[in-house]
CSV table of C-alpha atoms and ligand atoms in Angstrom, one decimal:
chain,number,residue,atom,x,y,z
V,1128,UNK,CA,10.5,-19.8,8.8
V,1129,UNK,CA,13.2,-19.4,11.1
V,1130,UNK,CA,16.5,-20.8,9.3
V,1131,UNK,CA,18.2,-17.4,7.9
V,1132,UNK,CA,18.5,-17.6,4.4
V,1133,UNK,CA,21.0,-14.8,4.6
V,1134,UNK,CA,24.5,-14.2,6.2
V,1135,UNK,CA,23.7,-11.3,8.5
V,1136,UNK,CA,27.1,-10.8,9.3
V,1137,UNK,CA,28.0,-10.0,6.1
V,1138,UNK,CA,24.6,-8.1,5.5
V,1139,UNK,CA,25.8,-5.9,9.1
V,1140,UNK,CA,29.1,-5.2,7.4
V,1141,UNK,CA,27.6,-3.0,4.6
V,1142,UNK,CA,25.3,-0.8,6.7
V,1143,UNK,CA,27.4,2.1,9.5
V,1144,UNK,CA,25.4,-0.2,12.5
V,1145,UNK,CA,27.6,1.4,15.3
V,1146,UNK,CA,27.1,-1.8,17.4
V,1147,UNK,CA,27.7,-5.8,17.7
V,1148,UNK,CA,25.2,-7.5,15.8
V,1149,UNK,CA,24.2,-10.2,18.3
V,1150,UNK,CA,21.7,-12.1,16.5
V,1151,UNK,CA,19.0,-12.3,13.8
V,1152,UNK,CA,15.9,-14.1,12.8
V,1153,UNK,CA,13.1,-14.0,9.4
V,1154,UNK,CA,10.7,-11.9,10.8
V,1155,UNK,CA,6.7,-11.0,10.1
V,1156,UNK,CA,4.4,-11.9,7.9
V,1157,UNK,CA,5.2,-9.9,4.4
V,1158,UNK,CA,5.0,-12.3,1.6
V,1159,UNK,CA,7.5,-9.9,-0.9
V,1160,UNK,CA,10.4,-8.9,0.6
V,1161,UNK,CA,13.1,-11.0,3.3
V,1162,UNK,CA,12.8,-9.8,6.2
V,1163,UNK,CA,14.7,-9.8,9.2
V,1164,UNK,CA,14.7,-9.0,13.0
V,1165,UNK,CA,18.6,-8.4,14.3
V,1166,UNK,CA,19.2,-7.7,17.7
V,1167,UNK,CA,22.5,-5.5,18.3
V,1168,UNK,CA,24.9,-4.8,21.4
V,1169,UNK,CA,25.4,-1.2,21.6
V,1170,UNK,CA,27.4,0.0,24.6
V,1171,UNK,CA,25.7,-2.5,27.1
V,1172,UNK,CA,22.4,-2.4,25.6
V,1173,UNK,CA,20.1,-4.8,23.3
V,1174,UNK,CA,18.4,-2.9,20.5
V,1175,UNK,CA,16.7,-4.0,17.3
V,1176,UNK,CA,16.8,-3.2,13.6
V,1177,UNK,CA,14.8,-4.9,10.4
V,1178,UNK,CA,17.0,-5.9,7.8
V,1179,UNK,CA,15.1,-6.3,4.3
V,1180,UNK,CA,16.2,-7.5,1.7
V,1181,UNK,CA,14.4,-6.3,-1.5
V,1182,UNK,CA,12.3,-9.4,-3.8
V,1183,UNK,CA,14.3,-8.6,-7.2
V,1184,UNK,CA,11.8,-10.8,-9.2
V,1185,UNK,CA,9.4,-7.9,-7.9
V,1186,UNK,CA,11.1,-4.4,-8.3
V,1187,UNK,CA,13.0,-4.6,-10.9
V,1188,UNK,CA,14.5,-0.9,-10.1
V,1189,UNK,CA,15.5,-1.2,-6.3
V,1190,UNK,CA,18.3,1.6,-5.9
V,1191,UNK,CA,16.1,3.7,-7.7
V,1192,UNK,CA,13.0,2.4,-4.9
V,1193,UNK,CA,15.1,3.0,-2.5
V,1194,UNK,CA,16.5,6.7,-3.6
V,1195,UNK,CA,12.6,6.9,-3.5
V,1196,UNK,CA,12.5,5.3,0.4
V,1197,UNK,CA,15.6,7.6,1.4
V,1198,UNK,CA,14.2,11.0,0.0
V,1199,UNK,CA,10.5,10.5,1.5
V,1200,UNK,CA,12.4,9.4,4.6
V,1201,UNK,CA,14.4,12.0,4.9
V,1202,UNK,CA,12.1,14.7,4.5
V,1203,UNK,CA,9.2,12.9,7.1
V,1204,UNK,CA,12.0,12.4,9.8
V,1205,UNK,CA,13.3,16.5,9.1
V,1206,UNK,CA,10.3,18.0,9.2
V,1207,UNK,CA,8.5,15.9,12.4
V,1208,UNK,CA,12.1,17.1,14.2
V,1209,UNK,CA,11.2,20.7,12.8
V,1210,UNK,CA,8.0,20.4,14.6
V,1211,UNK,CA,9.8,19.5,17.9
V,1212,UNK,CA,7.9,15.9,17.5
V,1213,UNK,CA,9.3,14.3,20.3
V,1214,UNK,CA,9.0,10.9,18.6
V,1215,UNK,CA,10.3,12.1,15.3
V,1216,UNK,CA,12.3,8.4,15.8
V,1217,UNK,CA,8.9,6.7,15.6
V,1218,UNK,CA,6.8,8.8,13.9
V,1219,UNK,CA,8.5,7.5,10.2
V,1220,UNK,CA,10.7,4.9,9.1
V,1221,UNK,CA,14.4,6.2,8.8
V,1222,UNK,CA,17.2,4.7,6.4
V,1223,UNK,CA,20.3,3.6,8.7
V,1224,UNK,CA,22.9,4.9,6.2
V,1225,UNK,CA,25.1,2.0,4.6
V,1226,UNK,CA,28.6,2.8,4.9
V,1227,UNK,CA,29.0,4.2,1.4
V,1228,UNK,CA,26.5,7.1,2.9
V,1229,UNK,CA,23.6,5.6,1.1
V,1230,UNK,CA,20.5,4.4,2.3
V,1231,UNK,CA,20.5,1.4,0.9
V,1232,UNK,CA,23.6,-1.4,0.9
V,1233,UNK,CA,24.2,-3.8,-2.3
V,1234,UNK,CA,25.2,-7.5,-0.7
V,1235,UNK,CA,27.9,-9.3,-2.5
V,1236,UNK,CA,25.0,-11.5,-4.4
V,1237,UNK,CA,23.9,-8.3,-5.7
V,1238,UNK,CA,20.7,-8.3,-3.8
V,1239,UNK,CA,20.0,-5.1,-2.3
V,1240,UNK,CA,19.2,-4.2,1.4
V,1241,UNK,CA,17.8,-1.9,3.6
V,1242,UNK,CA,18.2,-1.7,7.5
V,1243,UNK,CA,15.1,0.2,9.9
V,1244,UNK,CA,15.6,1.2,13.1
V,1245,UNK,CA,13.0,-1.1,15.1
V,1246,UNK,CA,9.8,0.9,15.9
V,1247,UNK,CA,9.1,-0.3,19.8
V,1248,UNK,CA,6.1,-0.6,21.7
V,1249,UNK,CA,3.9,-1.2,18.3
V,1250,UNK,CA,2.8,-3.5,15.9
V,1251,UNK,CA,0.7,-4.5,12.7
V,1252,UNK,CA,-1.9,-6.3,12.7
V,1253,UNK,CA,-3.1,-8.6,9.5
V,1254,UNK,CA,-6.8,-8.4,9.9
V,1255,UNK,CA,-9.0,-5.4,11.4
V,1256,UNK,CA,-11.0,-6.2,14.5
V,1257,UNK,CA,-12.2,-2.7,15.5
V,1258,UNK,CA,-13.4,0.9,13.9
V,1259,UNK,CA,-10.8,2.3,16.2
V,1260,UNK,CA,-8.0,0.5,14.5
V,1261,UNK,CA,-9.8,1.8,11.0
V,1262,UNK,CA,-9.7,5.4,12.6
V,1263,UNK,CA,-6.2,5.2,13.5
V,1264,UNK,CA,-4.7,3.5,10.0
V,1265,UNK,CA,-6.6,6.0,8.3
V,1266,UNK,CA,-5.2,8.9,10.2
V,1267,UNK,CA,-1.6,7.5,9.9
V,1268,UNK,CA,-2.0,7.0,6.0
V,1269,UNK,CA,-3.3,11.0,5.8
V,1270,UNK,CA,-0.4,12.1,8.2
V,1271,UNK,CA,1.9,10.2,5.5
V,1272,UNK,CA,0.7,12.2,2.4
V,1273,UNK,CA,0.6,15.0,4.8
V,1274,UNK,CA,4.7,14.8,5.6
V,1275,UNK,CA,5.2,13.9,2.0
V,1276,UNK,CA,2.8,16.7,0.7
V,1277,UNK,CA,5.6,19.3,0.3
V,1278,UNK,CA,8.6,17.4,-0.8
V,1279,UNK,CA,9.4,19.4,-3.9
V,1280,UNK,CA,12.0,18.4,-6.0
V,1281,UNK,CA,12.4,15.8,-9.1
V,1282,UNK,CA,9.1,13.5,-9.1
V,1283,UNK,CA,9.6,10.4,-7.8
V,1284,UNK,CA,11.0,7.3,-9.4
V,1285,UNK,CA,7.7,5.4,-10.9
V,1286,UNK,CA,8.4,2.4,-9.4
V,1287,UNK,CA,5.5,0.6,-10.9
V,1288,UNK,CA,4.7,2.2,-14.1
V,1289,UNK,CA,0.6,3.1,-14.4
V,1290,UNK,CA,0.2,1.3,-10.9
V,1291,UNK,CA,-2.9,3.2,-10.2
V,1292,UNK,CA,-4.1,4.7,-14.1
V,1293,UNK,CA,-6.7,3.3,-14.0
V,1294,UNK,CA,-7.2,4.3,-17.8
V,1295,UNK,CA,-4.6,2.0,-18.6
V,1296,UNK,CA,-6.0,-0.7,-16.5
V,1297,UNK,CA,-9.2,-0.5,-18.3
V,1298,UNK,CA,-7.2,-0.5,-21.9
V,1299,UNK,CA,-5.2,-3.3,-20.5
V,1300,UNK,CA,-8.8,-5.5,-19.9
V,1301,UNK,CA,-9.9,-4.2,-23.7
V,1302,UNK,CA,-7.0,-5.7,-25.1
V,1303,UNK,CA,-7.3,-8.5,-23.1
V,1304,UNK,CA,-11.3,-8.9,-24.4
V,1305,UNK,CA,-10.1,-8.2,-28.3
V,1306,UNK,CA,-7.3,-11.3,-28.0
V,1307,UNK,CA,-9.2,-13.6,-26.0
V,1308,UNK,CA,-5.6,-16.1,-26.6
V,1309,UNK,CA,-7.3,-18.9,-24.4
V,1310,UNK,CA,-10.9,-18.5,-25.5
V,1311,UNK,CA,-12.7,-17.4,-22.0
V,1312,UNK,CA,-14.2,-14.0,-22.8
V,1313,UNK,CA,-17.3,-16.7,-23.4
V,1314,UNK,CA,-17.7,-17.3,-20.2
V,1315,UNK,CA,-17.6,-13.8,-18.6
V,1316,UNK,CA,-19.7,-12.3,-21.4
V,1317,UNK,CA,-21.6,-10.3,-18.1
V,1318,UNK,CA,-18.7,-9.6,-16.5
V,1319,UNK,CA,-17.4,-7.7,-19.5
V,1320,UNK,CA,-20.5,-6.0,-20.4
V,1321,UNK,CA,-20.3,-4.6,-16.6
V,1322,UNK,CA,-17.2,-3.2,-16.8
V,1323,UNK,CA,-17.5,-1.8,-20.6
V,1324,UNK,CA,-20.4,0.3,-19.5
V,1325,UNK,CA,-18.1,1.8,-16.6
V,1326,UNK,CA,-15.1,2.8,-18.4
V,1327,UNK,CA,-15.7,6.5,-18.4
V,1328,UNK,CA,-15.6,6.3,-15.4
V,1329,UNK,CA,-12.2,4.9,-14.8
V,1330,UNK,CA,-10.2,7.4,-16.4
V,1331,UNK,CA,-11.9,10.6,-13.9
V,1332,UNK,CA,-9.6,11.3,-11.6
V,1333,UNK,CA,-6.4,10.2,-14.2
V,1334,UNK,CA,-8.3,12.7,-16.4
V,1335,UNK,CA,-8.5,15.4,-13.9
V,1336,UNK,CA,-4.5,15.1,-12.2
V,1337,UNK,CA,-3.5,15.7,-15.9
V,1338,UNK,CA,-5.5,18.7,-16.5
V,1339,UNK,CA,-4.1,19.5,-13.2
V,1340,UNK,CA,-7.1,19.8,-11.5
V,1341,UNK,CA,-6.0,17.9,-8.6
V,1342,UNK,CA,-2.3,17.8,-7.3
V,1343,UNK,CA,-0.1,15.1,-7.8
V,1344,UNK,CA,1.1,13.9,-4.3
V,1345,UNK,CA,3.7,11.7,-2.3
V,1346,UNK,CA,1.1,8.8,-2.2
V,1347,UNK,CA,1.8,5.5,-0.4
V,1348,UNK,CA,0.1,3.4,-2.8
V,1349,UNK,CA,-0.3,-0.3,-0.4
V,1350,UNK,CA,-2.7,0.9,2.5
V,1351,UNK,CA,-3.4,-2.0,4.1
V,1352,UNK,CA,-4.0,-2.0,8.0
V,1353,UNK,CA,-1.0,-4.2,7.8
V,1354,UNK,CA,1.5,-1.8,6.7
V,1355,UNK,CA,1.1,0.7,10.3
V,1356,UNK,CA,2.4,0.1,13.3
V,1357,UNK,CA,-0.7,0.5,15.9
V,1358,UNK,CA,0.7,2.0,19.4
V,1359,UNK,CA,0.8,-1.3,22.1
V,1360,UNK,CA,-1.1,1.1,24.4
V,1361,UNK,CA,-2.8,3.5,22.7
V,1362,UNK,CA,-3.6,2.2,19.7
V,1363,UNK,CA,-2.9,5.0,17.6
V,1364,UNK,CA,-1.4,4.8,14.2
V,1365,UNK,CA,2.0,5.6,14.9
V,1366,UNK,CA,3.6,5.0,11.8
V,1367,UNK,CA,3.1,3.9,8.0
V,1368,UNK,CA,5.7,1.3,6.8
V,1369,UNK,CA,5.8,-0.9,3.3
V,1370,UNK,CA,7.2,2.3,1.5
V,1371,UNK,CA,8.2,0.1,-1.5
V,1372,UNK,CA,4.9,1.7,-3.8
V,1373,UNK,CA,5.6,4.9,-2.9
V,1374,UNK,CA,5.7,6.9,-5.8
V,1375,UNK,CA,3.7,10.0,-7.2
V,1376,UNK,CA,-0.2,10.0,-7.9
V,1377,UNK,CA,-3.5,11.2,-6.4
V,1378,UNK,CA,-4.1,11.5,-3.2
V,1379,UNK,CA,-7.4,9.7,-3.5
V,1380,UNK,CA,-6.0,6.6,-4.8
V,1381,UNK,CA,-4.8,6.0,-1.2
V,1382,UNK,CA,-8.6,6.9,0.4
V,1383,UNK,CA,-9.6,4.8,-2.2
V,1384,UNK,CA,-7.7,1.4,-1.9
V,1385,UNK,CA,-8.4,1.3,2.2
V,1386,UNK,CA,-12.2,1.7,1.4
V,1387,UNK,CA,-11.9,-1.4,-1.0
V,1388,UNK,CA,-10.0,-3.6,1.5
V,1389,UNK,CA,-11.3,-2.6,5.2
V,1390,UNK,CA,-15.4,-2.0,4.4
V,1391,UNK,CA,-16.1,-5.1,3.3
V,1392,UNK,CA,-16.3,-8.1,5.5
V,1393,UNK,CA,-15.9,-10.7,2.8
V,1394,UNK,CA,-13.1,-12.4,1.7
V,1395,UNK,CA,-10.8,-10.6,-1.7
V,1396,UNK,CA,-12.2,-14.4,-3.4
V,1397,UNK,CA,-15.7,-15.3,-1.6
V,1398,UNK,CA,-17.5,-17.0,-3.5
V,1399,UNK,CA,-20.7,-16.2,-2.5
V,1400,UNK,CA,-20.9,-12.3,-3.2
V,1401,UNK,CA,-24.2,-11.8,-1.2
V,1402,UNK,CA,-21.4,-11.5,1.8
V,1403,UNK,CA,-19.6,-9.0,-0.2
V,1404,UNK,CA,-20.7,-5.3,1.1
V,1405,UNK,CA,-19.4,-1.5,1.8
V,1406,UNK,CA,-19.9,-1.5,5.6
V,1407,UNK,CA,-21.0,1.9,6.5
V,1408,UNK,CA,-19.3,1.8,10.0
V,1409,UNK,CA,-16.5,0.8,8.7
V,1410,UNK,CA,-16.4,3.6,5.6
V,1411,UNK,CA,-17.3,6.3,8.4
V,1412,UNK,CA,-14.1,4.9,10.5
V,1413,UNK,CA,-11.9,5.4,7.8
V,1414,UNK,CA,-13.4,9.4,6.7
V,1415,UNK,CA,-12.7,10.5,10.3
V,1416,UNK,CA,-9.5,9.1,10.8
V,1417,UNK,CA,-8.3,10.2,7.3
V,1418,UNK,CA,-9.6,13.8,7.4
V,1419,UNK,CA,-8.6,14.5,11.1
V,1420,UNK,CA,-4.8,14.5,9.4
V,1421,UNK,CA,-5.5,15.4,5.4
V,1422,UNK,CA,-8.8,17.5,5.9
V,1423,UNK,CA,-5.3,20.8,6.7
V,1424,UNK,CA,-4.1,20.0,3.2
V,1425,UNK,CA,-6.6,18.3,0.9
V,1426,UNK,CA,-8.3,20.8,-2.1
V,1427,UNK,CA,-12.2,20.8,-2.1
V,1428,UNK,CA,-12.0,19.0,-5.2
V,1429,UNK,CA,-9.9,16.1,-3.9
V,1430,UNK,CA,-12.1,16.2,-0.9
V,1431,UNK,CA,-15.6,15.6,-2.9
V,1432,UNK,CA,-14.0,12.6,-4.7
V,1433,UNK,CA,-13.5,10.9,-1.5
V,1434,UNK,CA,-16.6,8.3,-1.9
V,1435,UNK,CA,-16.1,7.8,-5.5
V,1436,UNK,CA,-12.2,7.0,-5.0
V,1437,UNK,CA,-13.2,4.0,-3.4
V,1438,UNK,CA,-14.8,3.0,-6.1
V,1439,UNK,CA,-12.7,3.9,-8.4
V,1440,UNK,CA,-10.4,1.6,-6.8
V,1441,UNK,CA,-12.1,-1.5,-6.7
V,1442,UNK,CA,-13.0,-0.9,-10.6
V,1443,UNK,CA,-9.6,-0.7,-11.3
V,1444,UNK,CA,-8.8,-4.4,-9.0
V,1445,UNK,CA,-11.7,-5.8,-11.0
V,1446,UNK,CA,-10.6,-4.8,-14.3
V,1447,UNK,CA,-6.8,-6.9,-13.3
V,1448,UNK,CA,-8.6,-10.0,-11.9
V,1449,UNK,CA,-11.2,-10.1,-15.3
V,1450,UNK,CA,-8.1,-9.2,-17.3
V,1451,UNK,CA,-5.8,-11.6,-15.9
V,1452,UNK,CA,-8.9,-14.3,-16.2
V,1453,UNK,CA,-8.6,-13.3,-20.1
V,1454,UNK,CA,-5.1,-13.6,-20.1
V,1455,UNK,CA,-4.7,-17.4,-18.5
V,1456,UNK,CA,-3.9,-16.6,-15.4
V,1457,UNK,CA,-0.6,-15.2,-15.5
V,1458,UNK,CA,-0.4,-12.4,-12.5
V,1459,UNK,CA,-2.4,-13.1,-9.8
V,1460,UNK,CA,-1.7,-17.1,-8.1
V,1461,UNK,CA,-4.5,-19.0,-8.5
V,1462,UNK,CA,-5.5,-21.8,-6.4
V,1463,UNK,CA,-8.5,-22.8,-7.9
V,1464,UNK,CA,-10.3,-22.6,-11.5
V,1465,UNK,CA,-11.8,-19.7,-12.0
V,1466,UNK,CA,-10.4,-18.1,-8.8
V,1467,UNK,CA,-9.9,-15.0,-10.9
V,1468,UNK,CA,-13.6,-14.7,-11.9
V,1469,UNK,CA,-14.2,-15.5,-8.1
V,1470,UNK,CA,-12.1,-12.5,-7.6
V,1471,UNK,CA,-14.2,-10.4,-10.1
V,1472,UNK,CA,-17.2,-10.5,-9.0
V,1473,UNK,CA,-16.4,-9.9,-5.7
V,1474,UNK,CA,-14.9,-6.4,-7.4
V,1475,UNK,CA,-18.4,-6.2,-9.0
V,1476,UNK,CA,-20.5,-6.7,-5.5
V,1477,UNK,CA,-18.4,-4.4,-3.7
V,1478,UNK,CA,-18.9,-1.6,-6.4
V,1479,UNK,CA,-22.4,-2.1,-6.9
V,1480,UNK,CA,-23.2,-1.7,-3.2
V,1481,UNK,CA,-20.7,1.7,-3.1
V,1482,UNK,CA,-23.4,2.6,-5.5
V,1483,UNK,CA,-26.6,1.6,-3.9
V,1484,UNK,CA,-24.4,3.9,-1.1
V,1485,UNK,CA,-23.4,7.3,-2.6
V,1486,UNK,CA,-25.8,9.4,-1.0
V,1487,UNK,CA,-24.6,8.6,2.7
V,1488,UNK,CA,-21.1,8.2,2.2
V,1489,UNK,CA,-20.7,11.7,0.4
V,1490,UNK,CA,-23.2,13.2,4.0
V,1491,UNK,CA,-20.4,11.5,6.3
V,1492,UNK,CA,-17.6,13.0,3.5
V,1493,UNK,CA,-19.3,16.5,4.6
V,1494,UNK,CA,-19.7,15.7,8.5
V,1495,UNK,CA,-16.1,15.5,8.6
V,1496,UNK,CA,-14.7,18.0,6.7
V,1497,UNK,CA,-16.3,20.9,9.2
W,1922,ADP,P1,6.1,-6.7,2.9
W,1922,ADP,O1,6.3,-5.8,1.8
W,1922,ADP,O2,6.7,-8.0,2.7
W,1922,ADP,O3,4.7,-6.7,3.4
W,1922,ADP,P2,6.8,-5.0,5.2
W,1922,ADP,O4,7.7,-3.8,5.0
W,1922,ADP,O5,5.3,-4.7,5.4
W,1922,ADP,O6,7.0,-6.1,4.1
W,1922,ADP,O7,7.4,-5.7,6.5
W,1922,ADP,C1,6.9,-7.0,7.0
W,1922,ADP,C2,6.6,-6.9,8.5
W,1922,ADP,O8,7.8,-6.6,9.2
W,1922,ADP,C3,5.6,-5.9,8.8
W,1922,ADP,O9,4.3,-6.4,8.8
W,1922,ADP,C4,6.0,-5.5,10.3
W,1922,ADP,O10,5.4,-6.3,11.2
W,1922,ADP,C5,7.5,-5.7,10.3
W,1922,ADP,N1,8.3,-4.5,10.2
W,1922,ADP,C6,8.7,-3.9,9.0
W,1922,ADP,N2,9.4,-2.8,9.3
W,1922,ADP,C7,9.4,-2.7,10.7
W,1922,ADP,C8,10.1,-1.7,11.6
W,1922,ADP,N3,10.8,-0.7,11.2
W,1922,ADP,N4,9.9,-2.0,12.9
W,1922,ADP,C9,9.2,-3.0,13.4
W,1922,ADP,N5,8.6,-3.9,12.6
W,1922,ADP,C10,8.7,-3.8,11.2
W,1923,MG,MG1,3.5,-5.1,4.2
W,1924,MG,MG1,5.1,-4.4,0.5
């Protein structure tokens, strides 16, 4: 796109900018939120900030996301300046302050904004070409949870009730299965047998956080390669953005969700699911880069469920697409029939081969935690 959809001028007005807004443009590839690119005059000089404007038909809560955004913010950009980081600026998204003092601004359509200093010198990239970019997201997702790990206070606003219970996600798929309102469960009568012989395992590590045998965390909950900024020179992971699913959980549910969307070279919907594997390489990438920042703060317990989280998060993907299948299609877009049962059994392959697995990823699990 590159009409704006959005009066920047006005959306300037609301936030304490300090300089001339020059001119904006729509700006990367998200597919939730508007965002923009708005180049400023400030004293003489051209700098850049993202204006987003939150997708209401998504977060149904956004000043209570973005109290979420401002806190986790806050506390990142503090404690890296603590540190004498000298790229605390960088080094985590920061909230430009809206002139009310908040960190968020509420437009005069009653959509609600943010505004990001630009981070420089870096960018995302929507598909991974190399290990070393694995390494790197990896290590910036574990130096996330690491600034987050001690931010004490009220938990966090659940943005997204149950995002990642995965207990609730299989009771979700048995309700599903029991109704059956458009009379598929026939033709998945495999896929459902699968999952229904797995659902002890789903509810582990939701089992284990509320005996409190593993902390709850700051988690970041969307770790695609796509949501960190990779250094234009060096490469390295220099800062985690998307913070719209941060919210509380397990630490491992972040691990977890990078090992079901960077190991396997198939597409999320390939139909043929001989193509669909946990690429070893690719696991060990993301184990050193996560545990050269989070091996400092992780407990031995979260530590030994590192292969399993992954998983554990693919099981819980599988039991939305199979339940959405069920439930006629009403979550996921489907471009296709049966693109949700394409979906599935891709979830199925990629689980089934973590399995066939186990042995070696928990050996590279205790390589790196030395
Ligand atoms: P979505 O939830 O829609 O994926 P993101 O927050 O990931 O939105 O932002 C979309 C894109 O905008 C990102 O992929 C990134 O390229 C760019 N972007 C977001 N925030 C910044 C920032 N502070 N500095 C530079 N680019 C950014
Ligand atoms: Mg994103
Ligand atoms: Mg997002």
């Amino acid at each position: 796109p590159t009409e704006n959809k959005h009066d920047l001028t006005h959306v300037a007005s609301l936030f304490d900018m300090r300089a001339d807004l020059v001119h904006g443009h729509p700006y990367g590839s998200g597919h939730i939120n508007d965002t923009y690119c708005a180049y400023y005059d400030q004293a003489g000089q051209r700098i850049r900030y993202i204006h987003q404007r939150l997708a209401e038909n998504v977060f149904k809560e956004p000043v209570k996301l973005m109290e979420n955004v401002g806190r986790v913010t806050d506390h990142a950009f503090n404690k890296l300046v603590e540190e004498g980081n000298p790229e605390a600026h960088r080094r985590t998204l920061t909230c430009i302050k809206s002139t009310e003092g908040k960190p968020y601004a509420v437009d005069k359509d009653g959509s609600v904004w943010r505004t990001y200093p630009f981070i420089e010198r870096a960018r995302t990239y929507d598909t991974i070409t190399s290990t070393d970019q694995c390494v790197a997201a990896a290590k910036a997702f574990g130096e996330f949870q690491k600034l987050g790990a001690d931010l004490g206070g009220e938990p966090l606003f659940e943005t997204i009730p149950n995002f990642h219970n995965t207990k609730v996600r299989f009771q979700t798929l048995i309700e599903a299965i029991e109704k059956d309102e458009h009379n598929r469960a026939k033709d998945v009568a495999k896929e459902i047998e699968w999952f229904m012989a797995r659902v002890d395992e789903g509810s582990k590590v939701v089992d284990m956080l509320e005996a409190g045998e593993i902390p709850v965390r700051v988690t970041h909950n969307d770790t695609k390669l796509n949501n960190v900024m990779l250094d234009d020179v060096t490469g390295e992971g220099i800062c985690v953005i998307d913070l719209d699913t941060t919210m509380n959980g397990s630490a491992v549910y972040d691990f977890g969700d990078m090992v079901r969307t960077a190991t396997s070279p198939a597409a999320e919907d390939e139909k043929d699911v001989s193509k669909v594997t946990m690429r070893m390489h690719m696991f060990d990438a993301l184990v050193k880069g996560y545990l050269s920042s989070a091996n400092a703060f992780l407990t031995d317990k979260e530590r030994e469920l590192l292969p399993f989280a992954g998983k554990l998060l693919t099981l819980e993907c599988g039991t939305r697409f199979l339940a959405d299948y069920l439930m006629g299609d009403v979550y996921f877009k489907i471009h296709r029939d049966g693109h949700n049962i394409d979906r599935t059994r891709t979830q199925i392959a990629l689980v089934e081969s973590i399995d066939q697995q186990m042995g070696e990823m928990e050996a590279l699990v205790q390589k790196y935690s030395v």
